XYZ file of C-alpha atoms in Angstrom:
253
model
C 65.174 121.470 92.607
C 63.182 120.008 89.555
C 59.470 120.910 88.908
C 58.550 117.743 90.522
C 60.177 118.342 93.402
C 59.032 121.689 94.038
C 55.611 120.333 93.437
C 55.753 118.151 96.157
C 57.046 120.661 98.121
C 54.266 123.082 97.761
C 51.876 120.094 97.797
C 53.000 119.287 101.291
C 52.707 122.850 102.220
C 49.259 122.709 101.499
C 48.641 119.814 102.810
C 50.390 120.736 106.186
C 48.445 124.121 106.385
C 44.957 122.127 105.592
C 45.649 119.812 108.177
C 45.894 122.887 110.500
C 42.583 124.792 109.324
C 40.754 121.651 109.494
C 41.938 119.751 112.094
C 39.052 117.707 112.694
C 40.254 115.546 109.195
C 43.910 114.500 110.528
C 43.738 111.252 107.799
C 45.500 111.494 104.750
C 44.321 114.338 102.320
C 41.068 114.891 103.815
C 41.531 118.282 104.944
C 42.777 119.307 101.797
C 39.870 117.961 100.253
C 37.667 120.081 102.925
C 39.492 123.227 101.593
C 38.886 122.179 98.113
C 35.194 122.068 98.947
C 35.473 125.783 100.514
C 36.641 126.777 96.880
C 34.633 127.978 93.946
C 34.714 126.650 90.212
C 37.790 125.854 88.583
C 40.084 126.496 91.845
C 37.983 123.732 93.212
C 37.780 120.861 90.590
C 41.291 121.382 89.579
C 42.819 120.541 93.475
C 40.577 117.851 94.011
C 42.198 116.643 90.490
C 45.348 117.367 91.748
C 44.736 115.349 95.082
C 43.686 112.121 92.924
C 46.897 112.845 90.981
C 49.446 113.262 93.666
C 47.362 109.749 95.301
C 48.415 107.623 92.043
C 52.031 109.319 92.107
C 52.502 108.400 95.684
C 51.711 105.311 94.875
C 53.133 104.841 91.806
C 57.132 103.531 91.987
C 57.536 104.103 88.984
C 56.368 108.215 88.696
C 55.074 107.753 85.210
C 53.227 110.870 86.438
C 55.308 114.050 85.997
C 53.739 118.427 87.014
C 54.541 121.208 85.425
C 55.021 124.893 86.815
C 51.327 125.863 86.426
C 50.529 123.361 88.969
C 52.974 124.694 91.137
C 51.851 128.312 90.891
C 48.211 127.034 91.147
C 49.341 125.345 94.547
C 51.177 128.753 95.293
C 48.611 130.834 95.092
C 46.389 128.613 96.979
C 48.905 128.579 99.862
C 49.217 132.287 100.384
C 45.251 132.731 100.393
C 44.881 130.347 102.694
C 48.024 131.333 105.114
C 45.690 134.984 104.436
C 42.578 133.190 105.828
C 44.308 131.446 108.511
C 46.536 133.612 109.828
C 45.232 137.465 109.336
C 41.586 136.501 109.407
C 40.931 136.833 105.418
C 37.043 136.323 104.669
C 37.602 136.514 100.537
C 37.202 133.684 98.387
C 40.417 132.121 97.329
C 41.364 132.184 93.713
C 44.797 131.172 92.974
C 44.982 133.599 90.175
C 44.136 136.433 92.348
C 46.149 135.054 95.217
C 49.259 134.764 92.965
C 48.615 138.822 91.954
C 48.779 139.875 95.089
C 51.399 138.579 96.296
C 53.289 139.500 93.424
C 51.681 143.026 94.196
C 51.909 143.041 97.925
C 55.733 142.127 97.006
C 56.116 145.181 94.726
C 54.521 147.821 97.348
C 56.542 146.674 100.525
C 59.813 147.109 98.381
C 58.113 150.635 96.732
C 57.612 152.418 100.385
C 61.217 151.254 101.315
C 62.066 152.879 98.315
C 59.964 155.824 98.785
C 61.005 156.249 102.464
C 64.491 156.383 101.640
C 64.155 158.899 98.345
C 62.165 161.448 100.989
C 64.629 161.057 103.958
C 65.023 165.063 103.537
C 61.460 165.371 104.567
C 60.841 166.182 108.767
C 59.040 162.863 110.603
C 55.702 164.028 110.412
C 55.851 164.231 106.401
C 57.619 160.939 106.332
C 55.033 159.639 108.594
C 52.007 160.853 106.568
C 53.439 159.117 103.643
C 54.001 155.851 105.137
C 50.546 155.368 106.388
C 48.759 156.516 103.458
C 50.550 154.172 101.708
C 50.108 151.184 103.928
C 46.508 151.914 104.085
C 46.641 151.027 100.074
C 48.802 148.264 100.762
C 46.174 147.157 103.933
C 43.437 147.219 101.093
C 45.402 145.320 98.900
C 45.451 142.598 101.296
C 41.769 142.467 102.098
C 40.792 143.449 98.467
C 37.645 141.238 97.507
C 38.029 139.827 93.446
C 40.532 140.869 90.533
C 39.242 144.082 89.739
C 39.805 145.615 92.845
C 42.936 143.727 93.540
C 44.045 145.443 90.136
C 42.487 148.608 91.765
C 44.068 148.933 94.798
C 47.636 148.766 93.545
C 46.689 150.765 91.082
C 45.734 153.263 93.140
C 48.753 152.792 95.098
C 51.471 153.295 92.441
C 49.415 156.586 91.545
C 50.155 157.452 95.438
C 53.694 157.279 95.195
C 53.792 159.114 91.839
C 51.768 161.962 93.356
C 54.141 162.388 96.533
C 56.611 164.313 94.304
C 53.589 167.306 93.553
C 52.918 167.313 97.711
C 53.616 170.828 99.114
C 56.021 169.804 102.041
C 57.684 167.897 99.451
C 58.142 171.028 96.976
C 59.306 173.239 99.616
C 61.765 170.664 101.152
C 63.528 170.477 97.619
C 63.094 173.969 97.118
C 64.881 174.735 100.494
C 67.946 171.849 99.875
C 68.442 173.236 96.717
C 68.513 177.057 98.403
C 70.695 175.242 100.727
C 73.287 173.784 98.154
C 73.369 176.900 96.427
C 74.522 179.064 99.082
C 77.123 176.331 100.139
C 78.381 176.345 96.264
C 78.577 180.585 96.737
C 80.248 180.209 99.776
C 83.442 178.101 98.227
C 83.023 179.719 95.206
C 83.248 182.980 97.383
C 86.474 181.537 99.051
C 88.014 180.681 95.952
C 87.871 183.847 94.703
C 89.378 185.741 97.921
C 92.263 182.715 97.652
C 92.690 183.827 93.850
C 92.556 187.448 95.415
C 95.081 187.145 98.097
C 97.612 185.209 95.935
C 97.640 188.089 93.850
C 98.437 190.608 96.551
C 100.953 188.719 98.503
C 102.622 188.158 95.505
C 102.627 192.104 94.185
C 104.630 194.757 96.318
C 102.622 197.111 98.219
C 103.986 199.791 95.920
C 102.434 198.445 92.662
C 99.100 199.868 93.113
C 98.074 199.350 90.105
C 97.585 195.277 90.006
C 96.457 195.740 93.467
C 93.973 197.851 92.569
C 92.790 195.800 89.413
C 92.644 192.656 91.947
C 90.320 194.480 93.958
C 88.078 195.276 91.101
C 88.548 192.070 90.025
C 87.388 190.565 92.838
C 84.573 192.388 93.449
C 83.900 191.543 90.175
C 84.021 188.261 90.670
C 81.905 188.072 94.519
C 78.575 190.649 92.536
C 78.436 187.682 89.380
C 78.430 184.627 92.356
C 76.155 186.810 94.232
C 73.480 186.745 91.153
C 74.505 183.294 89.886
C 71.235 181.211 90.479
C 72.611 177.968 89.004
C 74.456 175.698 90.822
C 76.350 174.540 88.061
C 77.350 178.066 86.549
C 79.152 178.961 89.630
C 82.465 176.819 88.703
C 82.505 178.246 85.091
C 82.259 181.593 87.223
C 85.183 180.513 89.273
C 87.458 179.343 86.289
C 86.967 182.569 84.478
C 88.188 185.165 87.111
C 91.053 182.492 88.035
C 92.267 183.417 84.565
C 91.774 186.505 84.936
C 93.445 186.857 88.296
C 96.186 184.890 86.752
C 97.030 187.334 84.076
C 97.122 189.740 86.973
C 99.984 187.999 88.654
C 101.884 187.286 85.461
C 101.779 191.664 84.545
C-alpha cells in the first residue's frame, strides 16, 4: 500500500469515527470539520487544510495531488485521540504529536509488563500482583496524561518502575532462595557423583586390599567436606572432575 493509499485509508478512518462523534453532521466532511473546530492551533488549521485537500483530490481524475507520511501520522495521531475521547471518555485536548507519543508509549509499556510478568514468574501471586497494578496505574496515567510533559512524565516514571522491581525485597529474597535452591540441587549430584566415583572404586578392589579401600574412603570424604563448603554453583563441577581423577588413579594402583 502506497502513501496515498494509506492516506486515504486513515482519512476515511477519521472521517468514519467523526461521523460517529458528531452525528448530527451526517453530510460529507462536516463532522470532521466539527472535530477540527474542537482542536487547538496548528492541529486545527492543518485538518481543515487537509479536508479542502482531500475535496480537490476526490474530485480531481487526474490526482495531480499526491500526501506524504507526515500527513498520515498527523491523521494517526488524530485517530487514536479521538477513538481516546470517544470510546474511554478522554477529556484532554487532542494533539496529534502527543497522541502519536502515546501510543507509541502505551505500545512500549503493555509489551514491558508482559515482559516483566514473565521475568518474575518465580515470585508468589501476591508479589506478581503488586507489580502488575502498580504498573498499570502508570500505564492508566499515561492514558489520561494531560500535555507532553507529563505524557513524557508518566512513562518516564514508569520505565523507572520496572527498573526498581529488581531492588524490591520479595524480589531479593526470591532470587536469594532459587539460587539457595540450585545450589543444594548442584551438591546433591555433585554428592552422587562422588559416591558413584566411590563405589566404582570398591566394587572394583577386593575386600582384602584395604589399603585403596581405605584411601577411597578418605577420598571421598574428601571430596563430600569441599562440596559441602563450595558456595559457587559453578565450582562444584571443577570439584567433581578433580576427585574423579583422583579416584581414578585409585582404581588404576
Amino acid at each position: 500500500m502506497n502513501i496515498n493509499q494509506q492516506f486515504k485509508q486513515k482519512f476515511n478512518e477519521l472521517d468514519q469515527l467523526c461521523k460517529r462523534m458528531y452525528p448530527k453532521y451526517p453530510k460529507g466532511f462536516d463532522a470532521m470539520r466539527q472535530f477540527a473546530y474542537s482542536l487547538e492551533g496548528e492541529n486545527k488549521n492543518t485538518l481543515l487544510n487537509i479536508i479542502k485537500t482531500r475535496n480537490v483530490n476526490t474530485h480531481d481524475s487526474v490526482n495531480v495531488i499526491s500526501f506524504n507520511k507526515a500527513a498520515v501520522d498527523f491523521l494517526q495521531g488524530l485517530i487514536d485521540g479521538a477513538n481516546r475521547k470517544y470510546y474511554n471518555g478522554s477529556k484532554n485536548k487532542i494533539d496529534s504529536n502527543i497522541e502519536n507519543l502515546r501510543t507509541k508509549n502505551l505500545k512500549v509499556m503493555g509489551s514491558k509488563v508482559n515482559w516483566v510478568i514473565k521475568r518474575y514468574s518465580f515470585l508468589n501471586a501476591n508479589s506478581l500482583n503488586d507489580i502488575r497494578s502498580e504498573l498499570n496505574r502508570l500505564i492508566q496515567l499515561e492514558r489520561t496524561a494531560s500535555g507532553l510533559e507529563n505524557v513524557k512524565k508518566h512513562y518516564f516514571d514508569f520505565l523507572t518502575a520496572v527498573k526498581m522491581i529488581e531492588n524490591r525485597g520479595d524480589v531479593r529474597n526470591a532470587r536469594r532462595k532459587k539460587k539457595e535452591n540450585n545450589l543444594n540441587s548442584a551438591r546433591n549430584r555433585a554428592r552422587n557423583e562422588i559416591e558413584d566415583l566411590y563405589a566404582e572404586v570398591i566394587n572394583n578392589t577386593s575386600f582384602l586390599n584395604l589399603i585403596i579401600r581405605n584411601k577411597a574412603k578418605l577420598l571421598k570424604k574428601s571430596a563430600l567436606d569441599s562440596i559441602e563448603r563450595c558456595n559457587d554453583f559453578y565450582n562444584l563441577d571443577e570439584i567433581v572432575d578433580q576427585y574423579q581423577d583422583l579416584f581414578d588413579d585409585l582404581l588404576n594402583d
